[in-house]
Amino acid sequence: GLDPAAVLQVAVTIEPGRQVELSFLLGEAATAAEVRALVNRYRTPEQVEAALDATRRAWEQRLDTLQVRTPVLSVDLLLNRWLLYQDLSCRFWARSAFYQSGGAFGFRDQLQDSMALFYAVPALARQHILESAARQFVEGDVQHWWHADTGAGVRTRCSDDLVWLPYVAARYIEVTGDAQILDASVAFIEGPALENSETEKLFTPSVAAETAPLWEHCRRALEHAWRLGPHGLPLFGSGDWNDGMNLVGAGGKGESVWLAWFMAKVLRKFASVVELKEPALAALLHDRAASLANAVERSCWDGEWYLRGFFDDGEPLGSRNNPELQIASLPQSWAVISGAADPVRAKRALDSAEGRLVRDKDKLILLFTPPFDHSQPNPGYVMGYPPGVRENGGQYTHGSLWLAMARARQNDGDSAVKLLQLMSPVESSLNPEAVARYRGEPYVMAADVSATTAREGCCGWTWYTGSAGWMYRIWMEEVLGFRLRGSTFTIDPKIPGDWQGFELTYRYRSARYEIVVKRDNDPGPNTLQVDEQSVESVQLADDGAVHRVTLILRQRTPAASDLAESVLQESH
Protein backbone atom coordinates (compact mmCIF):
# COMPACT_ATOMS: atom_id res chain seq x y z
CA GLY A 1 0.00 0.00 0.00
CA LEU A 2 3.02 2.32 -0.39
CA ASP A 3 2.98 2.80 3.40
CA PRO A 4 6.36 1.40 4.49
CA ALA A 5 7.24 0.40 8.02
CA ALA A 6 10.46 -0.67 9.71
CA VAL A 7 10.57 -3.21 12.53
CA LEU A 8 13.42 -3.74 14.98
CA GLN A 9 13.53 -6.99 16.98
CA VAL A 10 15.81 -7.75 19.91
CA ALA A 11 15.99 -11.17 21.57
CA VAL A 12 16.51 -10.93 25.32
CA THR A 13 17.00 -13.69 27.87
CA ILE A 14 16.29 -12.68 31.44
CA GLU A 15 17.46 -15.09 34.12
CA PRO A 16 15.27 -15.57 37.23
CA GLY A 17 15.75 -12.73 39.69
CA ARG A 18 17.72 -10.64 37.20
CA GLN A 19 16.83 -7.52 35.19
CA VAL A 20 17.87 -6.18 31.81
CA GLU A 21 17.72 -2.57 30.64
CA LEU A 22 17.22 -1.80 26.94
CA SER A 23 17.55 1.57 25.21
CA PHE A 24 16.00 2.10 21.80
CA LEU A 25 17.54 4.83 19.70
CA LEU A 26 15.54 6.28 16.82
CA GLY A 27 17.13 9.06 14.81
CA GLU A 28 17.96 10.63 11.51
CA ALA A 29 21.24 11.87 10.10
CA ALA A 30 22.59 13.05 6.78
CA THR A 31 25.48 10.57 6.53
CA ALA A 32 26.49 7.13 7.81
CA ALA A 33 29.33 8.78 9.76
CA GLU A 34 26.85 10.97 11.64
CA VAL A 35 24.72 7.92 12.38
CA ARG A 36 27.72 6.10 13.88
CA ALA A 37 28.54 9.14 16.01
CA LEU A 38 25.00 9.26 17.39
CA VAL A 39 25.01 5.53 18.12
CA ASN A 40 28.31 5.81 19.96
CA ARG A 41 26.99 8.75 22.00
CA TYR A 42 24.19 6.62 23.44
CA ARG A 43 25.78 3.16 23.39
CA THR A 44 25.77 2.51 27.15
CA PRO A 45 22.96 2.75 29.72
CA GLU A 46 25.06 5.30 31.60
CA GLN A 47 25.22 7.57 28.54
CA VAL A 48 21.46 7.30 28.04
CA GLU A 49 20.73 8.08 31.69
CA ALA A 50 23.08 11.08 31.60
CA ALA A 51 21.26 12.46 28.56
CA LEU A 52 17.89 11.98 30.24
CA ASP A 53 19.12 13.71 33.41
CA ALA A 54 20.37 16.65 31.34
CA THR A 55 16.95 16.93 29.71
CA ARG A 56 15.23 16.88 33.11
CA ARG A 57 17.56 19.59 34.45
CA ALA A 58 16.96 21.78 31.40
CA TRP A 59 13.18 21.61 31.91
CA GLU A 60 13.46 22.23 35.66
CA GLN A 61 15.61 25.28 34.94
CA ARG A 62 12.84 26.73 32.80
CA LEU A 63 9.76 25.61 34.68
CA ASP A 64 10.81 26.45 38.24
CA THR A 65 11.41 30.15 37.56
CA LEU A 66 7.93 30.81 38.94
CA GLN A 67 6.26 28.30 41.24
CA VAL A 68 2.97 28.76 43.09
CA ARG A 69 1.11 27.15 45.95
CA THR A 70 -2.57 28.07 46.00
CA PRO A 71 -5.66 26.68 47.77
CA VAL A 72 -6.55 24.82 44.54
CA LEU A 73 -4.37 21.83 43.62
CA SER A 74 -5.47 21.83 39.97
CA VAL A 75 -4.22 25.42 39.61
CA ASP A 76 -0.80 24.46 40.98
CA LEU A 77 -0.58 21.48 38.63
CA LEU A 78 -1.16 23.65 35.55
CA LEU A 79 0.86 26.70 36.56
CA ASN A 80 3.92 24.92 37.94
CA ARG A 81 4.52 22.71 34.92
CA TRP A 82 1.99 21.93 32.24
CA LEU A 83 0.89 25.29 30.82
CA LEU A 84 4.41 26.57 30.26
CA TYR A 85 5.54 23.16 29.00
CA GLN A 86 2.68 23.13 26.49
CA ASP A 87 3.40 26.69 25.38
CA LEU A 88 7.12 26.13 24.85
CA SER A 89 7.37 22.54 23.63
CA CYS A 90 4.30 22.26 21.43
CA ARG A 91 3.40 25.77 20.38
CA PHE A 92 6.78 27.43 20.21
CA TRP A 93 9.20 24.67 19.27
CA ALA A 94 7.28 21.86 17.56
CA ARG A 95 4.40 23.89 16.09
CA SER A 96 2.79 20.51 15.61
CA ALA A 97 0.38 18.28 17.49
CA PHE A 98 -2.00 15.38 17.01
CA TYR A 99 -4.63 17.48 15.26
CA GLN A 100 -2.48 19.96 13.38
CA SER A 101 0.96 19.22 11.96
CA GLY A 102 1.81 22.34 10.04
CA GLY A 103 5.21 23.34 11.43
CA ALA A 104 4.80 26.93 10.28
CA PHE A 105 5.15 30.03 12.43
CA GLY A 106 1.96 32.06 12.69
CA PHE A 107 2.74 35.77 12.92
CA ARG A 108 0.12 36.52 15.57
CA ASP A 109 0.22 33.04 17.11
CA GLN A 110 3.79 32.59 18.27
CA LEU A 111 4.12 36.27 19.19
CA GLN A 112 1.30 35.72 21.67
CA ASP A 113 2.89 32.48 22.88
CA SER A 114 6.18 34.28 23.50
CA MET A 115 4.61 36.54 26.13
CA ALA A 116 4.32 33.57 28.52
CA LEU A 117 8.10 33.09 28.22
CA PHE A 118 9.15 36.55 29.40
CA TYR A 119 9.96 35.22 32.90
CA ALA A 120 11.50 31.81 32.22
CA VAL A 121 13.30 32.31 28.88
CA PRO A 122 13.22 36.03 27.98
CA ALA A 123 16.12 35.64 25.53
CA LEU A 124 14.05 33.25 23.43
CA ALA A 125 11.12 35.68 23.43
CA ARG A 126 13.44 38.54 22.41
CA GLN A 127 14.85 36.49 19.55
CA HIS A 128 11.38 35.63 18.30
CA ILE A 129 10.20 39.26 18.33
CA LEU A 130 13.09 40.17 16.05
CA GLU A 131 12.53 37.13 13.82
CA SER A 132 8.88 38.13 13.47
CA ALA A 133 9.86 41.66 12.49
CA ALA A 134 11.98 40.08 9.75
CA ARG A 135 8.77 38.66 8.22
CA GLN A 136 7.38 42.16 7.59
CA PHE A 137 7.07 43.53 4.08
CA VAL A 138 8.51 46.94 3.25
CA GLU A 139 4.93 48.28 2.99
CA GLY A 140 4.24 47.36 6.64
CA ASP A 141 2.04 44.26 6.32
CA VAL A 142 3.35 40.83 7.31
CA GLN A 143 3.25 37.16 6.42
CA HIS A 144 0.23 35.54 8.07
CA TRP A 145 2.37 32.43 8.48
CA TRP A 146 5.75 31.25 7.17
CA HIS A 147 8.08 28.25 7.21
CA ALA A 148 11.42 28.99 8.81
CA ASP A 149 13.50 26.74 6.56
CA THR A 150 12.48 28.35 3.27
CA GLY A 151 10.75 31.59 4.25
CA ALA A 152 7.75 30.57 2.14
CA GLY A 153 4.52 31.95 3.53
CA VAL A 154 1.28 33.69 2.77
CA ARG A 155 0.58 37.38 2.30
CA THR A 156 -3.01 38.20 3.28
CA ARG A 157 -5.43 40.97 4.13
CA CYS A 158 -5.78 39.82 7.78
CA SER A 159 -6.15 43.01 9.73
CA ASP A 160 -4.75 42.16 13.16
CA ASP A 161 -1.57 40.15 12.47
CA LEU A 162 0.78 43.10 12.12
CA VAL A 163 -0.61 44.87 15.22
CA TRP A 164 0.68 42.09 17.49
CA LEU A 165 4.29 43.09 16.75
CA PRO A 166 4.16 46.48 18.54
CA TYR A 167 1.90 45.00 21.24
CA VAL A 168 4.31 42.20 22.14
CA ALA A 169 7.40 44.39 21.74
CA ALA A 170 5.98 46.99 24.12
CA ARG A 171 4.95 44.30 26.60
CA TYR A 172 8.42 42.73 26.43
CA ILE A 173 10.06 46.07 27.24
CA GLU A 174 7.59 46.68 30.07
CA VAL A 175 8.33 43.32 31.72
CA THR A 176 12.06 42.92 31.07
CA GLY A 177 13.19 46.56 30.96
CA ASP A 178 15.15 45.77 27.77
CA ALA A 179 14.40 48.95 25.81
CA GLN A 180 17.49 48.36 23.66
CA ILE A 181 15.51 45.92 21.56
CA LEU A 182 13.85 48.94 19.90
CA ASP A 183 17.16 49.86 18.26
CA ALA A 184 17.93 46.36 16.97
CA SER A 185 18.23 46.54 13.17
CA VAL A 186 16.06 44.11 11.17
CA ALA A 187 15.68 43.69 7.41
CA PHE A 188 12.31 43.76 5.66
CA ILE A 189 11.10 41.30 3.05
CA GLU A 190 9.62 42.13 -0.32
CA GLY A 191 7.40 40.43 -2.87
CA PRO A 192 4.42 40.93 -5.16
CA ALA A 193 1.55 42.95 -3.71
CA LEU A 194 -1.95 41.48 -3.61
CA GLU A 195 -4.10 42.26 -6.61
CA ASN A 196 -7.51 43.84 -5.93
CA SER A 197 -9.14 40.48 -6.60
CA GLU A 198 -6.80 38.56 -4.24
CA THR A 199 -7.23 37.97 -0.53
CA GLU A 200 -4.01 35.99 -0.12
CA LYS A 201 -0.94 34.85 -2.02
CA LEU A 202 1.55 32.08 -1.21
CA PHE A 203 5.18 32.66 -2.26
CA THR A 204 8.73 32.86 -0.99
CA PRO A 205 9.66 36.55 -0.56
CA SER A 206 13.14 37.94 -0.97
CA VAL A 207 15.07 39.78 1.71
CA ALA A 208 14.88 43.50 1.02
CA ALA A 209 17.93 45.74 0.93
CA GLU A 210 16.18 48.05 3.40
CA THR A 211 16.72 47.53 7.10
CA ALA A 212 15.34 49.51 10.05
CA PRO A 213 15.32 49.43 13.86
CA LEU A 214 12.53 47.48 15.50
CA TRP A 215 10.68 50.61 16.52
CA GLU A 216 10.36 51.58 12.84
CA HIS A 217 8.99 48.11 12.03
CA CYS A 218 6.38 48.65 14.76
CA ARG A 219 5.57 52.15 13.54
CA ARG A 220 5.15 50.92 9.99
CA ALA A 221 2.85 48.12 11.18
CA LEU A 222 0.61 50.56 13.04
CA GLU A 223 0.57 52.93 10.09
CA HIS A 224 -0.41 50.16 7.67
CA ALA A 225 -3.15 49.04 10.07
CA TRP A 226 -4.58 52.57 10.25
CA ARG A 227 -7.21 51.97 7.58
CA LEU A 228 -10.63 53.05 8.75
CA GLY A 229 -14.14 52.45 7.46
CA PRO A 230 -17.29 54.59 7.39
CA HIS A 231 -17.76 54.51 11.19
CA GLY A 232 -14.15 55.43 11.91
CA LEU A 233 -13.28 51.82 12.89
CA PRO A 234 -10.41 49.65 11.58
CA LEU A 235 -11.22 47.63 8.49
CA PHE A 236 -12.08 43.98 9.13
CA GLY A 237 -10.01 42.75 6.18
CA SER A 238 -10.01 39.00 5.56
CA GLY A 239 -10.11 38.26 9.28
CA ASP A 240 -9.52 40.19 12.49
CA TRP A 241 -8.27 37.39 14.84
CA ASN A 242 -11.22 35.18 13.90
CA ASP A 243 -9.92 34.06 10.52
CA GLY A 244 -13.22 32.30 9.86
CA MET A 245 -14.99 35.65 9.44
CA ASN A 246 -13.16 36.18 6.16
CA LEU A 247 -16.13 37.63 4.25
CA VAL A 248 -17.29 40.30 6.72
CA GLY A 249 -14.94 42.84 5.20
CA ALA A 250 -13.94 41.18 1.93
CA GLY A 251 -15.22 44.19 -0.02
CA GLY A 252 -12.92 46.57 1.83
CA LYS A 253 -15.56 48.41 3.90
CA GLY A 254 -16.41 46.01 6.76
CA GLU A 255 -15.22 47.17 10.19
CA SER A 256 -14.16 45.49 13.44
CA VAL A 257 -15.10 46.72 16.91
CA TRP A 258 -12.77 44.23 18.59
CA LEU A 259 -9.85 45.50 16.50
CA ALA A 260 -10.72 49.07 17.48
CA TRP A 261 -10.37 48.21 21.18
CA PHE A 262 -7.23 46.18 20.55
CA MET A 263 -5.59 48.91 18.48
CA ALA A 264 -6.51 51.55 21.05
CA LYS A 265 -4.65 49.47 23.63
CA VAL A 266 -1.64 48.89 21.39
CA LEU A 267 -1.39 52.51 20.25
CA ARG A 268 -1.22 53.74 23.83
CA LYS A 269 1.12 50.98 24.98
CA PHE A 270 3.56 51.52 22.13
CA ALA A 271 3.37 55.29 22.58
CA SER A 272 4.62 54.83 26.14
CA VAL A 273 7.81 53.07 25.00
CA VAL A 274 8.70 55.59 22.25
CA GLU A 275 7.71 58.72 24.17
CA LEU A 276 11.33 59.80 24.78
CA LYS A 277 12.65 58.57 21.44
CA GLU A 278 9.87 59.93 19.18
CA PRO A 279 7.60 62.37 21.12
CA ALA A 280 5.71 63.47 18.00
CA LEU A 281 4.94 59.84 17.12
CA ALA A 282 3.80 59.14 20.67
CA ALA A 283 1.42 62.10 20.56
CA LEU A 284 -0.03 60.92 17.24
CA LEU A 285 -0.57 57.40 18.61
CA HIS A 286 -2.38 58.74 21.69
CA ASP A 287 -4.63 60.86 19.47
CA ARG A 288 -5.48 57.88 17.29
CA ALA A 289 -6.26 55.70 20.31
CA ALA A 290 -8.71 58.33 21.57
CA SER A 291 -10.25 58.60 18.10
CA LEU A 292 -10.93 54.85 18.00
CA ALA A 293 -12.50 54.82 21.45
CA ASN A 294 -14.75 57.72 20.53
CA ALA A 295 -15.78 56.02 17.29
CA VAL A 296 -16.81 52.85 19.14
CA GLU A 297 -18.79 54.74 21.77
CA ARG A 298 -20.48 56.84 19.09
CA SER A 299 -21.61 54.04 16.77
CA CYS A 300 -21.26 50.62 18.39
CA TRP A 301 -23.18 50.56 21.68
CA ASP A 302 -26.15 48.24 21.25
CA GLY A 303 -27.91 49.03 24.52
CA GLU A 304 -26.48 46.22 26.68
CA TRP A 305 -23.21 45.42 24.91
CA TYR A 306 -20.91 46.47 22.08
CA LEU A 307 -21.30 45.30 18.50
CA ARG A 308 -18.79 42.89 17.01
CA GLY A 309 -18.46 44.95 13.82
CA PHE A 310 -20.09 45.94 10.52
CA PHE A 311 -20.37 44.05 7.23
CA ASP A 312 -19.29 45.66 3.96
CA ASP A 313 -22.88 46.81 3.34
CA GLY A 314 -23.10 48.49 6.75
CA GLU A 315 -25.21 45.76 8.40
CA PRO A 316 -24.25 45.36 12.08
CA LEU A 317 -22.60 42.17 13.35
CA GLY A 318 -23.23 41.20 16.96
CA SER A 319 -26.45 43.15 17.59
CA ARG A 320 -29.53 42.11 19.57
CA ASN A 321 -31.42 42.49 16.28
CA ASN A 322 -29.32 39.81 14.55
CA PRO A 323 -30.88 36.33 14.46
CA GLU A 324 -27.34 34.85 14.66
CA LEU A 325 -24.38 36.20 16.60
CA GLN A 326 -26.27 38.65 18.77
CA ILE A 327 -23.46 39.01 21.32
CA ALA A 328 -19.76 38.17 21.08
CA SER A 329 -17.29 37.96 23.94
CA LEU A 330 -14.30 39.68 22.29
CA PRO A 331 -15.53 43.29 22.11
CA GLN A 332 -16.94 43.08 25.66
CA SER A 333 -13.70 41.67 27.10
CA TRP A 334 -11.46 44.13 25.30
CA ALA A 335 -13.65 47.08 26.20
CA VAL A 336 -12.31 46.42 29.70
CA ILE A 337 -8.81 45.14 28.83
CA SER A 338 -8.15 48.14 26.57
CA GLY A 339 -9.01 50.58 29.35
CA ALA A 340 -10.51 52.80 26.63
CA ALA A 341 -14.25 52.19 27.07
CA ASP A 342 -16.75 54.08 29.16
CA PRO A 343 -16.45 52.24 32.52
CA VAL A 344 -20.20 52.02 33.10
CA ARG A 345 -20.83 50.62 29.63
CA ALA A 346 -17.84 48.29 29.90
CA LYS A 347 -19.16 46.76 33.11
CA ARG A 348 -22.64 46.36 31.69
CA ALA A 349 -21.21 44.79 28.53
CA LEU A 350 -19.17 42.29 30.53
CA ASP A 351 -22.17 41.43 32.71
CA SER A 352 -24.18 40.81 29.53
CA ALA A 353 -21.46 38.61 28.10
CA GLU A 354 -21.16 36.54 31.27
CA GLY A 355 -24.93 36.22 31.54
CA ARG A 356 -25.44 35.06 27.96
CA LEU A 357 -22.21 33.24 27.12
CA VAL A 358 -21.23 31.43 30.32
CA ARG A 359 -22.95 28.09 30.93
CA ASP A 360 -21.85 27.04 34.41
CA LYS A 361 -23.68 23.73 34.43
CA ASP A 362 -22.14 22.67 31.12
CA LYS A 363 -18.66 24.09 31.92
CA LEU A 364 -18.72 26.17 28.74
CA ILE A 365 -17.84 29.77 27.89
CA LEU A 366 -19.06 30.49 24.37
CA LEU A 367 -17.26 32.74 21.92
CA PHE A 368 -20.61 34.15 20.78
CA THR A 369 -24.28 33.21 20.56
CA PRO A 370 -26.39 32.20 18.71
CA PRO A 371 -24.03 30.41 16.29
CA PHE A 372 -24.12 30.97 12.54
CA ASP A 373 -26.27 28.63 10.45
CA HIS A 374 -28.05 30.48 7.63
CA SER A 375 -26.79 34.01 8.21
CA GLN A 376 -27.05 36.72 5.57
CA PRO A 377 -24.78 38.47 4.84
CA ASN A 378 -22.45 35.47 4.90
CA PRO A 379 -19.65 36.03 7.46
CA GLY A 380 -17.31 33.51 5.82
CA TYR A 381 -16.02 30.01 6.31
CA VAL A 382 -16.80 30.16 10.04
CA MET A 383 -20.30 29.13 8.96
CA GLY A 384 -18.80 25.95 7.53
CA TYR A 385 -18.37 24.66 11.07
CA PRO A 386 -21.52 23.10 12.55
CA PRO A 387 -23.32 25.50 14.92
CA GLY A 388 -21.63 25.39 18.32
CA VAL A 389 -18.33 23.97 17.04
CA ARG A 390 -14.97 25.80 17.31
CA GLU A 391 -15.15 29.49 16.32
CA ASN A 392 -18.81 29.11 15.32
CA GLY A 393 -20.30 29.69 18.75
CA GLY A 394 -18.48 26.97 20.65
CA GLN A 395 -15.98 27.57 23.41
CA TYR A 396 -12.94 28.76 21.51
CA THR A 397 -10.79 28.83 24.62
CA HIS A 398 -8.19 31.35 23.46
CA GLY A 399 -10.85 34.07 23.09
CA SER A 400 -13.05 32.89 25.97
CA LEU A 401 -10.12 33.33 28.38
CA TRP A 402 -10.21 37.08 27.82
CA LEU A 403 -13.50 37.24 29.75
CA ALA A 404 -11.61 36.04 32.83
CA MET A 405 -8.84 38.57 32.16
CA ALA A 406 -11.41 41.36 31.96
CA ARG A 407 -13.04 40.29 35.24
CA ALA A 408 -9.66 40.39 36.97
CA ARG A 409 -9.08 43.89 35.54
CA GLN A 410 -12.38 44.85 37.20
CA ASN A 411 -10.98 43.62 40.55
CA ASP A 412 -13.49 40.75 40.53
CA GLY A 413 -11.33 37.82 41.59
CA ASP A 414 -14.31 35.60 42.35
CA SER A 415 -15.65 35.78 38.80
CA ALA A 416 -12.19 35.61 37.20
CA VAL A 417 -11.27 32.41 39.03
CA LYS A 418 -14.68 30.86 38.42
CA LEU A 419 -14.28 31.41 34.68
CA LEU A 420 -10.71 30.09 34.65
CA GLN A 421 -11.79 26.97 36.51
CA LEU A 422 -14.58 26.35 34.00
CA MET A 423 -11.91 26.18 31.31
CA SER A 424 -9.45 24.05 33.30
CA PRO A 425 -8.82 20.63 31.73
CA VAL A 426 -8.14 19.24 35.20
CA GLU A 427 -11.51 20.39 36.53
CA SER A 428 -13.16 18.88 33.45
CA SER A 429 -11.68 15.45 34.21
CA LEU A 430 -12.28 14.88 37.93
CA ASN A 431 -14.26 11.63 37.67
CA PRO A 432 -15.03 8.91 35.08
CA GLU A 433 -18.25 10.59 33.97
CA ALA A 434 -16.47 13.90 33.37
CA VAL A 435 -13.64 12.14 31.51
CA ALA A 436 -16.13 10.37 29.23
CA ARG A 437 -17.73 13.74 28.46
CA TYR A 438 -14.60 15.87 28.02
CA ARG A 439 -12.43 13.24 26.25
CA GLY A 440 -9.17 15.18 26.36
CA GLU A 441 -5.86 15.05 28.19
CA PRO A 442 -6.46 16.52 31.65
CA TYR A 443 -3.07 18.27 31.74
CA VAL A 444 -3.14 20.37 28.56
CA MET A 445 -5.41 23.11 27.27
CA ALA A 446 -7.86 22.40 24.46
CA ALA A 447 -8.32 24.85 21.62
CA ASP A 448 -12.08 24.37 21.67
CA VAL A 449 -14.92 22.65 23.51
CA SER A 450 -18.11 21.80 21.65
CA ALA A 451 -21.47 23.35 22.51
CA THR A 452 -23.49 21.16 20.14
CA THR A 453 -26.11 18.87 21.67
CA ALA A 454 -24.51 15.66 20.38
CA ARG A 455 -20.99 16.54 21.63
CA GLU A 456 -21.66 19.07 24.37
CA GLY A 457 -18.64 19.52 26.61
CA CYS A 458 -16.38 17.39 24.38
CA CYS A 459 -13.02 19.00 23.67
CA GLY A 460 -11.67 19.39 20.16
CA TRP A 461 -8.00 20.06 19.40
CA THR A 462 -5.66 19.76 22.36
CA TRP A 463 -2.00 20.81 22.73
CA TYR A 464 -1.76 23.10 19.70
CA THR A 465 -3.59 26.12 21.07
CA GLY A 466 -2.63 29.62 22.13
CA SER A 467 -4.90 29.26 25.15
CA ALA A 468 -2.04 27.65 27.14
CA GLY A 469 0.02 30.84 27.14
CA TRP A 470 -2.96 33.05 27.89
CA MET A 471 -4.18 30.81 30.73
CA TYR A 472 -0.70 30.95 32.26
CA ARG A 473 -0.45 34.72 32.00
CA ILE A 474 -3.95 35.45 33.27
CA TRP A 475 -3.40 33.34 36.37
CA MET A 476 0.12 34.64 37.08
CA GLU A 477 -0.24 38.29 36.12
CA GLU A 478 -3.91 39.13 36.62
CA VAL A 479 -5.20 36.85 39.42
CA LEU A 480 -2.05 36.21 41.46
CA GLY A 481 -0.86 39.67 40.45
CA PHE A 482 2.86 39.02 39.85
CA ARG A 483 4.13 42.08 37.99
CA LEU A 484 7.76 42.10 36.94
CA ARG A 485 9.05 45.45 35.71
CA GLY A 486 12.72 45.16 34.79
CA SER A 487 14.66 44.95 38.06
CA THR A 488 11.62 45.28 40.34
CA PHE A 489 8.37 43.47 40.95
CA THR A 490 5.14 44.01 42.83
CA ILE A 491 2.26 41.75 43.82
CA ASP A 492 -1.29 42.98 43.17
CA PRO A 493 -3.60 39.95 43.52
CA LYS A 494 -7.25 39.70 42.48
CA ILE A 495 -8.02 36.48 44.36
CA PRO A 496 -11.45 35.18 45.40
CA GLY A 497 -12.92 36.22 48.73
CA ASP A 498 -12.65 32.72 50.20
CA TRP A 499 -8.90 32.45 49.55
CA GLN A 500 -6.90 33.28 52.67
CA GLY A 501 -3.75 33.70 50.62
CA PHE A 502 -1.18 31.86 48.51
CA GLU A 503 2.57 31.41 48.09
CA LEU A 504 4.79 32.16 45.12
CA THR A 505 8.50 31.56 44.52
CA TYR A 506 10.45 33.56 41.95
CA ARG A 507 14.00 32.63 40.93
CA TYR A 508 15.93 35.68 39.75
CA ARG A 509 19.38 34.67 38.50
CA SER A 510 21.23 33.44 41.62
CA ALA A 511 18.65 34.79 44.09
CA ARG A 512 15.37 33.30 45.26
CA TYR A 513 12.32 35.27 46.40
CA GLU A 514 9.85 33.37 48.57
CA ILE A 515 6.57 35.30 48.57
CA VAL A 516 3.71 34.78 51.02
CA VAL A 517 0.39 36.56 50.49
CA LYS A 518 -1.96 36.66 53.50
CA ARG A 519 -5.43 38.08 53.90
CA ASP A 520 -6.17 40.38 56.85
CA ASN A 521 -9.73 41.54 57.49
CA ASP A 522 -8.66 44.79 59.13
CA PRO A 523 -9.29 47.92 57.02
CA GLY A 524 -6.43 49.87 55.54
CA PRO A 525 -3.85 49.75 52.77
CA ASN A 526 -1.98 46.60 51.79
CA THR A 527 1.54 46.25 53.18
CA LEU A 528 4.53 44.75 51.38
CA GLN A 529 7.69 43.67 53.19
CA VAL A 530 11.03 42.28 52.04
CA ASP A 531 13.10 40.63 54.74
CA GLU A 532 10.86 42.38 57.30
CA GLN A 533 11.42 45.83 55.77
CA SER A 534 8.41 47.72 54.37
CA VAL A 535 8.73 48.62 50.69
CA GLU A 536 6.61 49.89 47.79
CA SER A 537 8.09 47.35 45.37
CA VAL A 538 10.69 44.60 45.52
CA GLN A 539 14.14 45.57 44.21
CA LEU A 540 15.71 42.49 42.65
CA ALA A 541 19.31 41.57 43.52
CA ASP A 542 21.55 38.93 41.95
CA ASP A 543 23.11 38.11 45.33
CA GLY A 544 22.63 34.36 45.76
CA ALA A 545 20.42 34.91 48.79
CA VAL A 546 16.93 33.75 49.73
CA HIS A 547 14.64 36.74 50.36
CA ARG A 548 11.34 36.56 52.26
CA VAL A 549 8.56 38.70 50.80
CA THR A 550 5.25 39.16 52.59
CA LEU A 551 2.15 40.90 51.30
CA ILE A 552 -0.73 41.56 53.69
CA LEU A 553 -4.06 42.08 51.89
CA ARG A 554 -6.40 44.30 53.88
CA GLN A 555 -9.96 45.46 53.39
CA ARG A 556 -9.91 48.28 50.90
CA THR A 557 -11.77 51.49 51.68
CA PRO A 558 -13.77 52.53 48.58
CA ALA A 559 -11.98 55.30 46.69
CA ALA A 560 -13.75 58.37 45.38
CA SER A 561 -13.54 56.97 41.84
CA ASP A 562 -15.27 53.76 42.97
CA LEU A 563 -18.06 55.73 44.62
CA ALA A 564 -18.47 57.91 41.54
CA GLU A 565 -18.71 54.86 39.31
CA SER A 566 -21.32 53.36 41.63
CA VAL A 567 -23.42 56.53 41.38
CA LEU A 568 -23.04 56.52 37.59
CA GLN A 569 -24.18 52.90 37.41
CA GLU A 570 -27.27 53.63 39.49
CA SER A 571 -28.18 56.72 37.48
CA HIS A 572 -27.54 54.88 34.20
XYZ file of C-alpha atoms in Angstrom, residues 18 21 37 47 50 109 164 175 195 203-204 206 213 229-230 293 315 317 320 343 364 420 441 562 564:
25
model
C 17.722 -10.636 37.200
C 17.717 -2.572 30.643
C 28.543 9.138 16.010
C 25.217 7.565 28.543
C 23.076 11.079 31.605
C 0.219 33.042 17.106
C 0.678 42.087 17.487
C 8.327 43.320 31.724
C -4.097 42.264 -6.605
C 5.175 32.661 -2.263
C 8.732 32.864 -0.994
C 13.142 37.939 -0.974
C 15.318 49.430 13.858
C -14.136 52.446 7.458
C -17.293 54.586 7.387
C -12.501 54.817 21.453
C -25.206 45.763 8.396
C -22.600 42.168 13.345
C -29.531 42.109 19.573
C -16.446 52.242 32.518
C -18.719 26.168 28.735
C -10.711 30.090 34.651
C -5.861 15.046 28.187
C -15.267 53.764 42.975
C -18.466 57.913 41.538
